[in-house]
């Protein structure tokens, strides 16, 4: 009785949903050859550094956001928590970007392949470090079987 009077979302879920909405809005507005949102100087410096060190720069949203989120979700972080679907949504961003890399017909296939593999490796490394930090900070070293 009265189930319709109960709130659908908690305040924390609404804040997380709004934050995810902002992240998605920024990602969509930063995609393509033109951007509505100006690129910060620190990001341009990071891109330049990655191009000098790796020669082929992986996509930022893949290795800093999508692939680490996928590793965290796969490791069981957030299992049974309200924010787990948001983590999986961020993981989907990395996978969509990975597929999108191969859609650019003007980029040679081997460049796209190298870019994707570098993104996967860096994203997996970052996600693994975050997973280890999560296990030791949140759970005291315990993990899901």
PDB file of C-alpha atoms in Angstrom:
ATOM      1  CA  UNK A   1       0.000   0.000   0.000  1.00  0.00           C
ATOM      2  CA  UNK A   2       1.134   3.501  -0.786  1.00  0.00           C
ATOM      3  CA  UNK A   3       4.090   2.389  -2.896  1.00  0.00           C
ATOM      4  CA  UNK A   4       3.573   5.385  -5.188  1.00  0.00           C
ATOM      5  CA  UNK A   5       4.314   7.751  -2.307  1.00  0.00           C
ATOM      6  CA  UNK A   6       7.801   6.371  -1.748  1.00  0.00           C
ATOM      7  CA  UNK A   7      10.642   8.220  -3.492  1.00  0.00           C
ATOM      8  CA  UNK A   8      11.961   6.541  -6.626  1.00  0.00           C
ATOM      9  CA  UNK A   9      15.482   7.926  -6.256  1.00  0.00           C
ATOM     10  CA  UNK A  10      17.446   8.830  -3.166  1.00  0.00           C
ATOM     11  CA  UNK A  11      19.164  12.251  -3.073  1.00  0.00           C
ATOM     12  CA  UNK A  12      22.553  10.580  -3.596  1.00  0.00           C
ATOM     13  CA  UNK A  13      21.218   8.820  -6.700  1.00  0.00           C
ATOM     14  CA  UNK A  14      19.876  12.089  -8.081  1.00  0.00           C
ATOM     15  CA  UNK A  15      23.250  13.772  -7.557  1.00  0.00           C
ATOM     16  CA  UNK A  16      25.043  10.831  -9.203  1.00  0.00           C
ATOM     17  CA  UNK A  17      22.595  10.865 -12.106  1.00  0.00           C
ATOM     18  CA  UNK A  18      23.101  14.615 -12.556  1.00  0.00           C
ATOM     19  CA  UNK A  19      26.883  14.132 -12.426  1.00  0.00           C
ATOM     20  CA  UNK A  20      26.709  11.344 -14.993  1.00  0.00           C
ATOM     21  CA  UNK A  21      24.533  13.577 -17.166  1.00  0.00           C
ATOM     22  CA  UNK A  22      27.168  16.317 -17.048  1.00  0.00           C
ATOM     23  CA  UNK A  23      29.922  13.822 -17.925  1.00  0.00           C
ATOM     24  CA  UNK A  24      27.925  12.488 -20.892  1.00  0.00           C
ATOM     25  CA  UNK A  25      27.102  16.049 -22.032  1.00  0.00           C
ATOM     26  CA  UNK A  26      30.787  16.981 -21.925  1.00  0.00           C
ATOM     27  CA  UNK A  27      31.750  13.788 -23.798  1.00  0.00           C
ATOM     28  CA  UNK A  28      29.214  14.405 -26.555  1.00  0.00           C
ATOM     29  CA  UNK A  29      30.159  18.055 -26.891  1.00  0.00           C
ATOM     30  CA  UNK A  30      33.868  17.213 -26.993  1.00  0.00           C
ATOM     31  CA  UNK A  31      33.473  14.559 -29.688  1.00  0.00           C
ATOM     32  CA  UNK A  32      34.180  15.326 -33.311  1.00  0.00           C
ATOM     33  CA  UNK A  33      36.470  17.856 -34.922  1.00  0.00           C
ATOM     34  CA  UNK A  34      34.901  20.891 -33.273  1.00  0.00           C
ATOM     35  CA  UNK A  35      34.103  21.398 -29.623  1.00  0.00           C
ATOM     36  CA  UNK A  36      31.559  23.644 -27.958  1.00  0.00           C
ATOM     37  CA  UNK A  37      33.534  23.309 -24.724  1.00  0.00           C
ATOM     38  CA  UNK A  38      37.080  24.716 -24.831  1.00  0.00           C
ATOM     39  CA  UNK A  39      39.850  22.217 -24.168  1.00  0.00           C
ATOM     40  CA  UNK A  40      41.770  23.122 -20.985  1.00  0.00           C
ATOM     41  CA  UNK A  41      45.495  23.816 -21.230  1.00  0.00           C
ATOM     42  CA  UNK A  42      46.378  20.894 -18.921  1.00  0.00           C
ATOM     43  CA  UNK A  43      44.603  18.473 -21.255  1.00  0.00           C
ATOM     44  CA  UNK A  44      46.436  19.822 -24.299  1.00  0.00           C
ATOM     45  CA  UNK A  45      49.729  19.362 -22.433  1.00  0.00           C
ATOM     46  CA  UNK A  46      48.740  15.805 -21.468  1.00  0.00           C
ATOM     47  CA  UNK A  47      47.853  15.017 -25.091  1.00  0.00           C
ATOM     48  CA  UNK A  48      51.181  16.405 -26.258  1.00  0.00           C
ATOM     49  CA  UNK A  49      53.059  14.352 -23.654  1.00  0.00           C
ATOM     50  CA  UNK A  50      51.227  11.165 -24.649  1.00  0.00           C
ATOM     51  CA  UNK A  51      51.985  11.752 -28.333  1.00  0.00           C
ATOM     52  CA  UNK A  52      55.677  12.305 -27.574  1.00  0.00           C
ATOM     53  CA  UNK A  53      55.986   9.256 -25.303  1.00  0.00           C
ATOM     54  CA  UNK A  54      53.699   6.771 -27.088  1.00  0.00           C
ATOM     55  CA  UNK A  55      53.852   8.167 -30.650  1.00  0.00           C
ATOM     56  CA  UNK A  56      50.167   7.267 -31.077  1.00  0.00           C
ATOM     57  CA  UNK A  57      47.866   8.831 -28.499  1.00  0.00           C
ATOM     58  CA  UNK A  58      44.998   6.666 -27.223  1.00  0.00           C
ATOM     59  CA  UNK A  59      41.594   8.251 -26.780  1.00  0.00           C
ATOM     60  CA  UNK A  60      41.384  10.002 -23.442  1.00  0.00           C
ATOM     61  CA  UNK A  61      37.818   8.923 -22.645  1.00  0.00           C
ATOM     62  CA  UNK A  62      38.809   5.306 -23.225  1.00  0.00           C
ATOM     63  CA  UNK A  63      41.880   4.966 -21.032  1.00  0.00           C
ATOM     64  CA  UNK A  64      40.927   7.463 -18.298  1.00  0.00           C
ATOM     65  CA  UNK A  65      37.211   6.731 -17.998  1.00  0.00           C
ATOM     66  CA  UNK A  66      35.716   3.827 -19.915  1.00  0.00           C
ATOM     67  CA  UNK A  67      38.208   0.994 -19.587  1.00  0.00           C
ATOM     68  CA  UNK A  68      39.029   1.632 -15.891  1.00  0.00           C
ATOM     69  CA  UNK A  69      35.289   1.676 -15.143  1.00  0.00           C
ATOM     70  CA  UNK A  70      34.938  -1.643 -16.954  1.00  0.00           C
ATOM     71  CA  UNK A  71      37.736  -3.181 -14.866  1.00  0.00           C
ATOM     72  CA  UNK A  72      36.172  -1.828 -11.659  1.00  0.00           C
ATOM     73  CA  UNK A  73      32.745  -3.187 -12.592  1.00  0.00           C
ATOM     74  CA  UNK A  74      34.238  -6.532 -13.611  1.00  0.00           C
ATOM     75  CA  UNK A  75      36.105  -6.749 -10.310  1.00  0.00           C
ATOM     76  CA  UNK A  76      32.838  -6.495  -8.430  1.00  0.00           C
ATOM     77  CA  UNK A  77      33.237  -2.961  -7.160  1.00  0.00           C
ATOM     78  CA  UNK A  78      29.828  -1.583  -6.341  1.00  0.00           C
ATOM     79  CA  UNK A  79      28.168  -4.988  -6.224  1.00  0.00           C
ATOM     80  CA  UNK A  80      24.793  -4.463  -4.626  1.00  0.00           C
ATOM     81  CA  UNK A  81      25.329  -0.690  -4.486  1.00  0.00           C
ATOM     82  CA  UNK A  82      23.039   1.909  -6.015  1.00  0.00           C
ATOM     83  CA  UNK A  83      25.859   3.400  -8.107  1.00  0.00           C
ATOM     84  CA  UNK A  84      26.783   0.187  -9.924  1.00  0.00           C
ATOM     85  CA  UNK A  85      24.615   0.970 -13.005  1.00  0.00           C
ATOM     86  CA  UNK A  86      26.391   4.326 -13.361  1.00  0.00           C
ATOM     87  CA  UNK A  87      29.765   2.596 -13.269  1.00  0.00           C
ATOM     88  CA  UNK A  88      28.620   0.186 -15.991  1.00  0.00           C
ATOM     89  CA  UNK A  89      27.320   3.139 -18.040  1.00  0.00           C
ATOM     90  CA  UNK A  90      30.747   4.784 -17.864  1.00  0.00           C
ATOM     91  CA  UNK A  91      32.289   1.463 -18.913  1.00  0.00           C
ATOM     92  CA  UNK A  92      30.047   1.464 -21.985  1.00  0.00           C
ATOM     93  CA  UNK A  93      31.510   4.844 -22.986  1.00  0.00           C
ATOM     94  CA  UNK A  94      34.928   3.229 -23.367  1.00  0.00           C
ATOM     95  CA  UNK A  95      33.571   0.370 -25.449  1.00  0.00           C
ATOM     96  CA  UNK A  96      31.603   2.700 -27.719  1.00  0.00           C
ATOM     97  CA  UNK A  97      34.681   4.870 -28.188  1.00  0.00           C
ATOM     98  CA  UNK A  98      36.736   1.777 -28.988  1.00  0.00           C
ATOM     99  CA  UNK A  99      34.336   0.838 -31.771  1.00  0.00           C
ATOM    100  CA  UNK A 100      34.202   4.433 -32.957  1.00  0.00           C
ATOM    101  CA  UNK A 101      37.986   4.416 -33.427  1.00  0.00           C
ATOM    102  CA  UNK A 102      37.606   2.009 -36.346  1.00  0.00           C
ATOM    103  CA  UNK A 103      34.823   4.028 -37.987  1.00  0.00           C
ATOM    104  CA  UNK A 104      37.198   6.803 -39.057  1.00  0.00           C
ATOM    105  CA  UNK A 105      38.005   5.692 -42.585  1.00  0.00           C
ATOM    106  CA  UNK A 106      40.596   8.441 -43.046  1.00  0.00           C
ATOM    107  CA  UNK A 107      42.772   6.885 -40.314  1.00  0.00           C
ATOM    108  CA  UNK A 108      44.871   3.864 -41.352  1.00  0.00           C
ATOM    109  CA  UNK A 109      43.773   0.602 -39.771  1.00  0.00           C
ATOM    110  CA  UNK A 110      47.112  -0.075 -38.051  1.00  0.00           C
ATOM    111  CA  UNK A 111      47.050   3.362 -36.411  1.00  0.00           C
ATOM    112  CA  UNK A 112      43.522   2.673 -35.119  1.00  0.00           C
ATOM    113  CA  UNK A 113      44.599  -0.748 -33.905  1.00  0.00           C
ATOM    114  CA  UNK A 114      47.654   0.625 -32.088  1.00  0.00           C
ATOM    115  CA  UNK A 115      45.553   3.432 -30.587  1.00  0.00           C
ATOM    116  CA  UNK A 116      42.982   0.925 -29.343  1.00  0.00           C
ATOM    117  CA  UNK A 117      45.525  -1.485 -27.892  1.00  0.00           C
ATOM    118  CA  UNK A 118      47.352   1.322 -26.092  1.00  0.00           C
ATOM    119  CA  UNK A 119      44.039   2.557 -24.703  1.00  0.00           C
ATOM    120  CA  UNK A 120      43.126  -0.929 -23.522  1.00  0.00           C
ATOM    121  CA  UNK A 121      46.496  -1.456 -21.855  1.00  0.00           C
ATOM    122  CA  UNK A 122      46.558   1.932 -20.136  1.00  0.00           C
ATOM    123  CA  UNK A 123      42.901   1.660 -19.122  1.00  0.00           C
ATOM    124  CA  UNK A 124      43.391  -1.844 -17.735  1.00  0.00           C
ATOM    125  CA  UNK A 125      46.444  -0.690 -15.775  1.00  0.00           C
ATOM    126  CA  UNK A 126      44.604   2.313 -14.313  1.00  0.00           C
ATOM    127  CA  UNK A 127      41.531   0.187 -13.556  1.00  0.00           C
ATOM    128  CA  UNK A 128      43.682  -2.471 -11.873  1.00  0.00           C
ATOM    129  CA  UNK A 129      45.408   0.125  -9.696  1.00  0.00           C
ATOM    130  CA  UNK A 130      42.034   1.616  -8.738  1.00  0.00           C
ATOM    131  CA  UNK A 131      40.694  -1.859  -7.983  1.00  0.00           C
ATOM    132  CA  UNK A 132      43.641  -2.654  -5.715  1.00  0.00           C
ATOM    133  CA  UNK A 133      43.243   0.703  -3.983  1.00  0.00           C
ATOM    134  CA  UNK A 134      39.531   0.012  -3.547  1.00  0.00           C
ATOM    135  CA  UNK A 135      40.163  -3.420  -2.062  1.00  0.00           C
ATOM    136  CA  UNK A 136      42.643  -2.130   0.470  1.00  0.00           C
ATOM    137  CA  UNK A 137      40.976   1.165   1.351  1.00  0.00           C
ATOM    138  CA  UNK A 138      37.330   0.134   1.393  1.00  0.00           C
ATOM    139  CA  UNK A 139      37.419  -3.554   2.223  1.00  0.00           C
ATOM    140  CA  UNK A 140      40.701  -3.910   4.076  1.00  0.00           C
ATOM    141  CA  UNK A 141      42.089  -6.302   1.458  1.00  0.00           C
ATOM    142  CA  UNK A 142      39.004  -8.521   1.167  1.00  0.00           C
ATOM    143  CA  UNK A 143      37.620  -9.164  -2.288  1.00  0.00           C
ATOM    144  CA  UNK A 144      34.726 -10.969  -3.903  1.00  0.00           C
ATOM    145  CA  UNK A 145      35.331 -14.576  -4.918  1.00  0.00           C
TER     146      UNK A 145
END
